[in-house]
Coordinates of N, CA and C in Angstrom, one line a residue:
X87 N 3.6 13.3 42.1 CA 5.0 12.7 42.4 C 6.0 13.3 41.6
X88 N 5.9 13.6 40.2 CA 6.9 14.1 39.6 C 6.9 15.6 39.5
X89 N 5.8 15.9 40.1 CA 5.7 17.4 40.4 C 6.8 17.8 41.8
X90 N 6.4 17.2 42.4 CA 7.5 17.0 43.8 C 8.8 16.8 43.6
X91 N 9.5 15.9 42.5 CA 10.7 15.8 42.2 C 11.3 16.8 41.4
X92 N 10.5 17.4 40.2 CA 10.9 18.6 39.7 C 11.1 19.7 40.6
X93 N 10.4 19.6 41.7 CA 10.5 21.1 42.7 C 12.1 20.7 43.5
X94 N 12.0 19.9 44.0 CA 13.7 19.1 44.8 C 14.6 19.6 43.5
X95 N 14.4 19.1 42.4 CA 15.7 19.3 41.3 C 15.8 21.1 41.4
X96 N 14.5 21.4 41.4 CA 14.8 23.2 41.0 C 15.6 23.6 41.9
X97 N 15.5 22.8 43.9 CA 16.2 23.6 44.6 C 17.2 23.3 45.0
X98 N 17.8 22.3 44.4 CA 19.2 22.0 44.5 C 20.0 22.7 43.6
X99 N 19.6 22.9 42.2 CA 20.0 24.2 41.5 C 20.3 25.3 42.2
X100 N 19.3 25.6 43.0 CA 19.6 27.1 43.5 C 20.6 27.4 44.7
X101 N 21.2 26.0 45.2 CA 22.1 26.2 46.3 C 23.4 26.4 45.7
X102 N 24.2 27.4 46.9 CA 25.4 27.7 46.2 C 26.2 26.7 46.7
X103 N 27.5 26.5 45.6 CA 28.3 25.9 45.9 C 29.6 26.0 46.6
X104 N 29.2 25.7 48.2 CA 30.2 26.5 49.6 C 31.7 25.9 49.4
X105 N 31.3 24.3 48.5 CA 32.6 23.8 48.4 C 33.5 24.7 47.2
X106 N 32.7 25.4 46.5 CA 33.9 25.6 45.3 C 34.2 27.4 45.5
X107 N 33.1 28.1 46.0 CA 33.4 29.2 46.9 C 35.0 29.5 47.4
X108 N 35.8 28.5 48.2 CA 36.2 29.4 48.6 C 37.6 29.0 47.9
X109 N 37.7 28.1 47.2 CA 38.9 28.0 46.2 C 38.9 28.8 45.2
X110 N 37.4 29.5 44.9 CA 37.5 30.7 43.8 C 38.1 32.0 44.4
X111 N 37.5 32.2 45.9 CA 38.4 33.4 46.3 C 39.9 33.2 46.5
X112 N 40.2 32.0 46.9 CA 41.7 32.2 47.0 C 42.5 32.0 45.6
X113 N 41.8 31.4 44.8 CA 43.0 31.7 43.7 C 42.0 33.3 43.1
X114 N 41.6 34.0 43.3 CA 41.4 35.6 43.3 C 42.4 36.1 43.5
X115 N 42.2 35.7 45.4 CA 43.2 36.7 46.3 C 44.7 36.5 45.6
X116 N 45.1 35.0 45.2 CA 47.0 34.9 44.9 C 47.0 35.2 43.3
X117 N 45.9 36.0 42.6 CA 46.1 36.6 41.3 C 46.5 38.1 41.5
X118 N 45.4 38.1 42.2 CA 46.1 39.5 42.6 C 47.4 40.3 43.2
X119 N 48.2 39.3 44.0 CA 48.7 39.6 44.2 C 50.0 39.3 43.1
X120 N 49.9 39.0 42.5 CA 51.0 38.9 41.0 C 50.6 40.2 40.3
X121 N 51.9 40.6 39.6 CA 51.4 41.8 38.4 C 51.5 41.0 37.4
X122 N 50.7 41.4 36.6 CA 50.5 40.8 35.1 C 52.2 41.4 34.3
X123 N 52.0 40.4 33.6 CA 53.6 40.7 32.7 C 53.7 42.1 32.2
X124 N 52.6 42.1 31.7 CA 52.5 43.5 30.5 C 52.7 44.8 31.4
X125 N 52.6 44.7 33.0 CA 52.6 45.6 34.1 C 54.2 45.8 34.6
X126 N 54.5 44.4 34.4 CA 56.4 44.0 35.0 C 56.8 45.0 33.8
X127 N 57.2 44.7 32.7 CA 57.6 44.8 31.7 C 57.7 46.5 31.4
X128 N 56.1 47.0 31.9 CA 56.4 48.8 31.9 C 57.3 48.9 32.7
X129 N 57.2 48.6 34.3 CA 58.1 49.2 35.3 C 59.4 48.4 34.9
X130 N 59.8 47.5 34.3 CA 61.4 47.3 33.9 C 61.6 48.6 33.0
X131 N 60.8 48.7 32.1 CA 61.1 49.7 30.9 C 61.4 51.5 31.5
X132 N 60.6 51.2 32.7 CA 60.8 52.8 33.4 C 61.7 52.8 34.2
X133 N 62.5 52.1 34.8 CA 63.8 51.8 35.8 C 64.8 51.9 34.7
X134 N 65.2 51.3 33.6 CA 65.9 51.1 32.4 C 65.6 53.2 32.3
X135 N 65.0 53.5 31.6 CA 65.0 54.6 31.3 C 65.3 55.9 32.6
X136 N 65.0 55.6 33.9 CA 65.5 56.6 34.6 C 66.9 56.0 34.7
X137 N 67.5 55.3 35.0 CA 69.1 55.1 34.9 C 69.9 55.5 33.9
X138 N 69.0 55.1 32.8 CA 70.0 56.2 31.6 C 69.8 57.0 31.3
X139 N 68.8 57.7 32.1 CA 68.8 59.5 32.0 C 70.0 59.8 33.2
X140 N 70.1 59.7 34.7 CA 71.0 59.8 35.3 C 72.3 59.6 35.3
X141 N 72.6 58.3 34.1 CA 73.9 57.9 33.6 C 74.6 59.3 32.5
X142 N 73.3 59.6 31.8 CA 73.9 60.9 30.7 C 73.6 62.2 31.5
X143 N 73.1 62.3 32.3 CA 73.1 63.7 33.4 C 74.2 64.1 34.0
X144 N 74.9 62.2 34.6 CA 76.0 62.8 35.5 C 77.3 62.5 33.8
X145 N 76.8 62.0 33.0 CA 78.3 62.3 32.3 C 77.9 63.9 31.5
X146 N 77.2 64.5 31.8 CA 77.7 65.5 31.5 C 78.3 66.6 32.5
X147 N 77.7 66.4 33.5 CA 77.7 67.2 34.3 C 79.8 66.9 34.4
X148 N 79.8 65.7 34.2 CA 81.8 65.2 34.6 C 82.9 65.7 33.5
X149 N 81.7 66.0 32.0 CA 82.5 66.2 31.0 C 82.6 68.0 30.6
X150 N 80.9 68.2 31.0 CA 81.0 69.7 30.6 C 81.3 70.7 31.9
X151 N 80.8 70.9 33.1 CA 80.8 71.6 34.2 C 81.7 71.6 35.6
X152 N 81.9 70.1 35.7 CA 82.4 69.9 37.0 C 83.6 69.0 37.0
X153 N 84.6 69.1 37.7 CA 85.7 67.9 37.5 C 86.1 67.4 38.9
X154 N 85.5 65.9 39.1 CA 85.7 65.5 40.5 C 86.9 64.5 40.5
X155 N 87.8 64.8 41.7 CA 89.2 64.1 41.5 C 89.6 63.6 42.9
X156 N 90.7 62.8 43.3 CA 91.4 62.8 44.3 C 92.1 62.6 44.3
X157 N 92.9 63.4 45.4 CA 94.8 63.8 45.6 C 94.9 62.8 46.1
X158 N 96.0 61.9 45.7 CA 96.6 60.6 46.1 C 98.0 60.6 47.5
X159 N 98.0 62.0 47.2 CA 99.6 62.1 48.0 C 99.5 63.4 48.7
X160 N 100.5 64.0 49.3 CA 100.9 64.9 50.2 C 101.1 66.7 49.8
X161 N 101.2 66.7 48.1 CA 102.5 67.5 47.5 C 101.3 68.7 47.9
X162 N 99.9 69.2 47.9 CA 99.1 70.1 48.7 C 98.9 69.9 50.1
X163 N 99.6 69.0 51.0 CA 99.2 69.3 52.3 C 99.8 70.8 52.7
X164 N 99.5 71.6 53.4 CA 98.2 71.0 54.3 C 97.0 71.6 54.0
X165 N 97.0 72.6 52.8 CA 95.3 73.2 52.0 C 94.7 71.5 51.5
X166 N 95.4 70.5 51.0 CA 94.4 69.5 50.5 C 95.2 68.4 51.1
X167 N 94.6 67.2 52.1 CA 95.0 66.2 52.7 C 95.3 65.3 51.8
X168 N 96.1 64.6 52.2 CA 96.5 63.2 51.3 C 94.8 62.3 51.2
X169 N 94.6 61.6 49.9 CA 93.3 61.4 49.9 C 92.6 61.8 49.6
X170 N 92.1 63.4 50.0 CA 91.6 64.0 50.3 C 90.3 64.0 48.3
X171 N 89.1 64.0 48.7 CA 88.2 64.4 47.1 C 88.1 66.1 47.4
X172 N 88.5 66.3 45.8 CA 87.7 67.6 45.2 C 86.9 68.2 44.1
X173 N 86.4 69.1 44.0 CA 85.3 69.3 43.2 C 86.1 70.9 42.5
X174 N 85.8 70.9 41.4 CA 86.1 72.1 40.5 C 85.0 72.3 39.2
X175 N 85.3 73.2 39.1 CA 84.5 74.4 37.7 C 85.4 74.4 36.4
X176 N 84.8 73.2 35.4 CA 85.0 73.6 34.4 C 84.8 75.0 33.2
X177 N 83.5 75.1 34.0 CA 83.8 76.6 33.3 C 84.2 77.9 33.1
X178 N 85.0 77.7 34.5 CA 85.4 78.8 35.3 C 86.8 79.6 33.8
X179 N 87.2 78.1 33.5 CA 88.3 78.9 32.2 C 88.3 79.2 31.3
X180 N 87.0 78.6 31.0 CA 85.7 79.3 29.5 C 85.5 80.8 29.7
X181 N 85.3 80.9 30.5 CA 85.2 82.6 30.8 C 85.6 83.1 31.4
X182 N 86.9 82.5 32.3 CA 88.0 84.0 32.9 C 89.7 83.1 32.6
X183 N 90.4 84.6 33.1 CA 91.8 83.9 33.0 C 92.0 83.1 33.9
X184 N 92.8 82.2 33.6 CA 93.5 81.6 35.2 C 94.4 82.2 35.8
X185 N 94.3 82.4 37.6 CA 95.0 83.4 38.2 C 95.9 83.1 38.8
X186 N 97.1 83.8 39.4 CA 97.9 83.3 40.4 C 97.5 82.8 41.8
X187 N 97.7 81.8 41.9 CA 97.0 81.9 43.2 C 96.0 80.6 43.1
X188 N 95.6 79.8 42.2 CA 94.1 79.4 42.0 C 95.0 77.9 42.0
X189 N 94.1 76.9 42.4 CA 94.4 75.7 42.6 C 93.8 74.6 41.4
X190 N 94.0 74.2 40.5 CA 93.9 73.7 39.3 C 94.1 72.3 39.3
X191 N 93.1 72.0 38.5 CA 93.2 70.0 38.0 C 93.5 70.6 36.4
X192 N 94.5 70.1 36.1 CA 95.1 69.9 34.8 C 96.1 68.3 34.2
X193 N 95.7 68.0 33.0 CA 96.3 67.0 32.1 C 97.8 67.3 32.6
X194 N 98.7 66.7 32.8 CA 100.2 66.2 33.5 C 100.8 66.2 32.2
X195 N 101.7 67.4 32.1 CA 102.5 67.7 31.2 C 103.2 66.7 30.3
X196 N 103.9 65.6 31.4 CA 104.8 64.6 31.0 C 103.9 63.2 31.0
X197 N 102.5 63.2 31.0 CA 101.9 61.9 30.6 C 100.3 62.6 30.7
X198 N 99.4 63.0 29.4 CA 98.4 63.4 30.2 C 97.5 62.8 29.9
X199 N 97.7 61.4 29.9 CA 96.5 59.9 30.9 C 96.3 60.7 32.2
X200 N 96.8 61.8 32.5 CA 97.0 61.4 34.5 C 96.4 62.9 34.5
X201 N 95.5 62.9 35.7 CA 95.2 64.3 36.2 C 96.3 64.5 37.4
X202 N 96.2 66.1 37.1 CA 97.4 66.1 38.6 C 96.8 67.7 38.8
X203 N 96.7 67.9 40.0 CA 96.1 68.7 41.4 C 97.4 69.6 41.6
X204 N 97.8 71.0 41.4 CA 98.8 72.2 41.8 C 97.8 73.6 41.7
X205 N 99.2 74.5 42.1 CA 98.6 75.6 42.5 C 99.4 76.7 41.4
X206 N 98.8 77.5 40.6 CA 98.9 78.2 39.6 C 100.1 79.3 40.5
X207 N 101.5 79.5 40.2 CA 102.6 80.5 40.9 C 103.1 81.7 39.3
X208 N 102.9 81.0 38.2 CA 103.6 81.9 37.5 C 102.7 82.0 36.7
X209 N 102.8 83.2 35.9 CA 101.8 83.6 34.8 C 102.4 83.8 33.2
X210 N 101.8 83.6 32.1 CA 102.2 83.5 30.8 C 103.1 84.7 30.8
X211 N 104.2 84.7 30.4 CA 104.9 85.9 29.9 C 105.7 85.9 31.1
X212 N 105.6 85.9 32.2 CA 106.4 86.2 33.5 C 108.1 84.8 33.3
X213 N 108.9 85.8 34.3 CA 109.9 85.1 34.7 C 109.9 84.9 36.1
X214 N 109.7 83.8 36.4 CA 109.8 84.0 37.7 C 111.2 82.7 38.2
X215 N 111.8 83.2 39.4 CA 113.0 82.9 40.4 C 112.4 82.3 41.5
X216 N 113.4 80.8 41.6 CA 113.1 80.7 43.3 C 114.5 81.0 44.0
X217 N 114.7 81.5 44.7 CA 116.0 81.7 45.7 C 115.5 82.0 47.2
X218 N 115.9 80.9 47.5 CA 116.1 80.2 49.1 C 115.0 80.4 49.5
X219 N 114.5 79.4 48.9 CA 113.0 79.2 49.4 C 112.0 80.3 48.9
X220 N 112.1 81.0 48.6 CA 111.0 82.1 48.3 C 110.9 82.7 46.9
X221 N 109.8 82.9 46.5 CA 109.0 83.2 44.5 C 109.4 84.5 44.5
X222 N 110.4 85.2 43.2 CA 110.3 86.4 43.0 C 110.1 86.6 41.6
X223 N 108.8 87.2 41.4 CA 108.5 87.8 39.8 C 109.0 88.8 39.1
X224 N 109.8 88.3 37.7 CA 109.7 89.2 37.2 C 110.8 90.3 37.8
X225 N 111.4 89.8 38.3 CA 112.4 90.7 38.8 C 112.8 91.4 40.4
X226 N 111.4 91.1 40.8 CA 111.2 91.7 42.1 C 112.2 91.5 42.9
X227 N 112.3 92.5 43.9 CA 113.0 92.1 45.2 C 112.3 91.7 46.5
X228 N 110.9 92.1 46.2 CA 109.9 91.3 47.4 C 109.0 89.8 46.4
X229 N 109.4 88.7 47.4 CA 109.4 87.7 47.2 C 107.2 87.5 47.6
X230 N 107.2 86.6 46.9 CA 105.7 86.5 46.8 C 105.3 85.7 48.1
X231 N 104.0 86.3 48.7 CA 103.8 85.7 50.1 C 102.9 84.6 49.4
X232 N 103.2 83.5 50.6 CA 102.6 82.4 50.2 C 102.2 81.8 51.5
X233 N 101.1 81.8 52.2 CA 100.6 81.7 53.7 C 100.4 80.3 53.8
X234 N 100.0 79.9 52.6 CA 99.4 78.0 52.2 C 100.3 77.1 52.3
X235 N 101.7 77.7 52.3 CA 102.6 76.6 52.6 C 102.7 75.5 53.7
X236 N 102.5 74.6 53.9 CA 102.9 74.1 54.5 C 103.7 74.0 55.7
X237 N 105.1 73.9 55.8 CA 105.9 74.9 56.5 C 106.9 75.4 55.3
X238 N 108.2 75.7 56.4 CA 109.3 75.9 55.7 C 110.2 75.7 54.7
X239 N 110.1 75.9 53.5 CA 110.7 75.3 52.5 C 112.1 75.4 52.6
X240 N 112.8 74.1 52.5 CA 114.1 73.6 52.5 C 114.7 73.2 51.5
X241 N 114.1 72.3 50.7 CA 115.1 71.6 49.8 C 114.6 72.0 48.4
X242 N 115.4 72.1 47.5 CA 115.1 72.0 46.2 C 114.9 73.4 46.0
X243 N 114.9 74.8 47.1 CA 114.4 75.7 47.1 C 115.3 76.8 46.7
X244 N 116.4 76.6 45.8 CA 117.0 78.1 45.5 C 117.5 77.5 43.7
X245 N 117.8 78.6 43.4 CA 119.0 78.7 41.6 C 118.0 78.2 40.7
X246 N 116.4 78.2 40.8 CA 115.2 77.9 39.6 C 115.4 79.3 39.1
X247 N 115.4 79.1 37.6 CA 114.5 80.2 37.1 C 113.8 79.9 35.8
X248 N 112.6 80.5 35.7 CA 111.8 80.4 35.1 C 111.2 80.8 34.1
X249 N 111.2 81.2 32.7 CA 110.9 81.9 31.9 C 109.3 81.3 31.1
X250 N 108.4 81.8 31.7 CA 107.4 81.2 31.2 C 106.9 81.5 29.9
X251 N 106.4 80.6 28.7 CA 106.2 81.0 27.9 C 104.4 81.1 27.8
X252 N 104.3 81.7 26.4 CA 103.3 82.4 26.3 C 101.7 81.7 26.6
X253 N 100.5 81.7 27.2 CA 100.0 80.4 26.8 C 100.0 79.1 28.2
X254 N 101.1 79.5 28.8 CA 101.4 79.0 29.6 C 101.3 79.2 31.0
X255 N 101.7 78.4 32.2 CA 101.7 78.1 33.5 C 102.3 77.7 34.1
X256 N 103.4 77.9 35.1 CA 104.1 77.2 36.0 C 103.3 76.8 37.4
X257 N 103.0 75.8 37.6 CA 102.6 75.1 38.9 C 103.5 74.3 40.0
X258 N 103.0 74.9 41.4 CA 103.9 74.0 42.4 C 102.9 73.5 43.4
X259 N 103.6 72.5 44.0 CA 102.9 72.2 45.3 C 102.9 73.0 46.2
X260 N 101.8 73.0 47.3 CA 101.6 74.0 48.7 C 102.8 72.7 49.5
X261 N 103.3 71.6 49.8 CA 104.2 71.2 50.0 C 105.5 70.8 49.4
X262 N 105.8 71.8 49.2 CA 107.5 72.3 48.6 C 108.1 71.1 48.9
X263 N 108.6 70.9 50.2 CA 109.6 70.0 50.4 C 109.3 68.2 50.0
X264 N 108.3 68.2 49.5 CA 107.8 66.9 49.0 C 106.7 66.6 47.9
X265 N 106.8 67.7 47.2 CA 105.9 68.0 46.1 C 106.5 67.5 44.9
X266 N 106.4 66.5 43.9 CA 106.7 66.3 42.6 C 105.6 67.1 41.4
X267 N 106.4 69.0 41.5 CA 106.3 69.8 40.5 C 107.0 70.1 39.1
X268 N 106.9 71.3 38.8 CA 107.3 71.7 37.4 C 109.3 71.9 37.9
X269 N 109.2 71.9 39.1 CA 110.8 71.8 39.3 C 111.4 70.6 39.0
X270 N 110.9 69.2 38.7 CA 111.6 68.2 38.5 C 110.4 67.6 37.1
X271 N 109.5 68.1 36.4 CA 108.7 67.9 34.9 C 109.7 67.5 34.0
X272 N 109.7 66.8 33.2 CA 110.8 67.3 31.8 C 109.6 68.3 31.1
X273 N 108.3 68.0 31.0 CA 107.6 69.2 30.1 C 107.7 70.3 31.3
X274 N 107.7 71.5 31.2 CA 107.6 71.9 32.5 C 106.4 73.0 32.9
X275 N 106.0 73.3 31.9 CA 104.8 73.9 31.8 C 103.8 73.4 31.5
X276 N 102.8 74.2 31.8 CA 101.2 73.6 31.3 C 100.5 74.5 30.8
X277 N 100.2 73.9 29.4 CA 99.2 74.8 28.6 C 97.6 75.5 29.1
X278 N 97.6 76.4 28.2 CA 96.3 77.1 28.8 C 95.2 75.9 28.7
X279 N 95.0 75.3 27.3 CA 94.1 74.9 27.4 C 94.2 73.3 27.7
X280 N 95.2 72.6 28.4 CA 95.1 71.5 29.8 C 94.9 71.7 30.9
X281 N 94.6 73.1 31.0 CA 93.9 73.6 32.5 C 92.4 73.4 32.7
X282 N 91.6 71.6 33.1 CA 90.2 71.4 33.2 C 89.9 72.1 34.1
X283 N 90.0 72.6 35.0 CA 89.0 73.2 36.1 C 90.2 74.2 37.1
X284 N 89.1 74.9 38.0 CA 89.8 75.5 39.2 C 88.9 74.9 40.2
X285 N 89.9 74.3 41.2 CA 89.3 74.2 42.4 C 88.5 74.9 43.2
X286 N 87.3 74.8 43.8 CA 86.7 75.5 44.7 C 86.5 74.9 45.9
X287 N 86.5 73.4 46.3 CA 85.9 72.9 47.2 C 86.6 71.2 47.6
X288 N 86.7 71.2 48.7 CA 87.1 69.8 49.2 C 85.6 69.3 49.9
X289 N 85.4 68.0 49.7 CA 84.1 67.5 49.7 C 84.6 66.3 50.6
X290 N 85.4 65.7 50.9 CA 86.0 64.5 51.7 C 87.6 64.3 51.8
X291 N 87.8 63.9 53.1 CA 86.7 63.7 54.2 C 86.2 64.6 55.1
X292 N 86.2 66.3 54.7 CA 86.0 67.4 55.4 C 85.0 68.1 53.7
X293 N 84.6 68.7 54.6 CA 83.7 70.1 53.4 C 84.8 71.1 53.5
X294 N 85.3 72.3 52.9 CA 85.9 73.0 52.9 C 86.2 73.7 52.0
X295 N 86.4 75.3 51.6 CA 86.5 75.8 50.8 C 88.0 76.6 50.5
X296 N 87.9 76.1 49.1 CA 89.6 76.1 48.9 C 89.8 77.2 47.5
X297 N 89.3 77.9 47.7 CA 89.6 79.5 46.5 C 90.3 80.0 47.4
X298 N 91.3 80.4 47.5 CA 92.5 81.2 48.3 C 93.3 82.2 48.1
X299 N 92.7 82.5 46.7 CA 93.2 83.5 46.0 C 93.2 84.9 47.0
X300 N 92.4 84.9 46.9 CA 92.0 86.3 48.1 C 93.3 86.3 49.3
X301 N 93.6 85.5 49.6 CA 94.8 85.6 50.6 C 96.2 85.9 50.3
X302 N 96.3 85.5 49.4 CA 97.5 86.0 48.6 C 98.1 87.5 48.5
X303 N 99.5 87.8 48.0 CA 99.6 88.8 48.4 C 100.7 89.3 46.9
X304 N 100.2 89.7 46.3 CA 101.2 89.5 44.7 C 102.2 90.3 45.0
X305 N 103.4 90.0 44.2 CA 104.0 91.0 44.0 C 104.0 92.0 42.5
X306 N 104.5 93.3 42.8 CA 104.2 93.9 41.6 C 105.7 93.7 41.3
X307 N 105.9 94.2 39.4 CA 107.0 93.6 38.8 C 108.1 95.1 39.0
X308 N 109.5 94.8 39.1 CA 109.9 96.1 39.7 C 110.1 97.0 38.6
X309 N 109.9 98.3 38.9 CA 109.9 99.7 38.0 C 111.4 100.1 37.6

């Protein structure tokens, strides 16, 4: 008899427990599906660390190489739209001169908190004249072609003259008749080295490439 009961006890031992089964798998399954802290905590630490590599990537790329801006107004229509974003080359002035002809983001003579967007017309040492509408360097009697205008220049457009000094740059709008340039500045020049970039490129709300030097047509200074 108690041979018989020891045998029953052994085999109740040996049955699994169906009831506690499947509450062990499911708190398995909803462990698993949590990350352990020490797991959260790397991937915060790696999110944190790729954002402040791309936070100091793009401030360099804003401080050392490239200068992105937008023209708020009209005074380059119709080469740059009212609005309009652009992209330039800081280092374009690191290693060459600035040209006639070249479209420039430079510090604003008369406040330079302010970027301001013109087009490079007179060069250091030059004198240059506006009369009736049209650029003459240096003495010339052929007036400097300017294809980028806008249209017709009317107002504000004769009895300037200009004596640039050394160092320096006279800038105007591609829209003369509504451009706030070096013809109404009290500073009226701009130094060589508040010249941040030359424009290359309008990026919105069109793509478009804006080096236009090549079209230009200089004049030489008279003999």
């Amino acid at each position: 008899m108690n041979a018989r009961r020891k045998k029953e006890t052994i085999m109740e031992n040996k049955r699994p427990n169906y009831l506690g089964s499947p509450y062990k798998e499911t708190q398995s399954s909803h462990s698993a599906g949590n990350k352990p802290p020490s797991r959260l905590k790397e991937e915060i630490i790696s999110w944190v660390k790729i954002i402040i590599l791309a936070a100091c990537i793009a401030f360099f790329l804003n401080t050392f190489l490239i200068a992105n801006s937008m023209v708020p107004s009209g005074s380059m229509e119709n080469t740059i739209p009212t609005n309009s974003r652009i992209m330039g080359s800081r280092l374009t002035y690191k290693f060459f001169e600035p040209e006639r002809g070249d479209i420039s983001i430079f510090l604003f003579p008369d406040d330079e908190s302010r970027y301001y967007v013109k087009r490079i017309i007179g060069l250091p040492g030059e004198t240059v004249e506006i009369r009736q509408g049209k650029i003459y360097i240096n003495g010339s009697e052929t007036p400097l072609e300017e294809p980028y205008l806008k249209e017709e220049w009317l107002y504000d457009n004769d009895g300037y003259t200009f004596e640039i000094p050394e160092d320096s740059y006279l800038m105007l709008g591609d829209n003369r008749n509504w451009s706030q340039d070096a013809r109404y500045w009290e500073n009226t020049y701009v130094h060589k080295d508040k010249l941040l970039a030359k424009v290359y490129f309008e990026y919105f709300p069109s793509l478009k490439w804006l080096d236009n030097y090549d079209k230009m047509t200089e004049t030489q200074p008279a003999t």
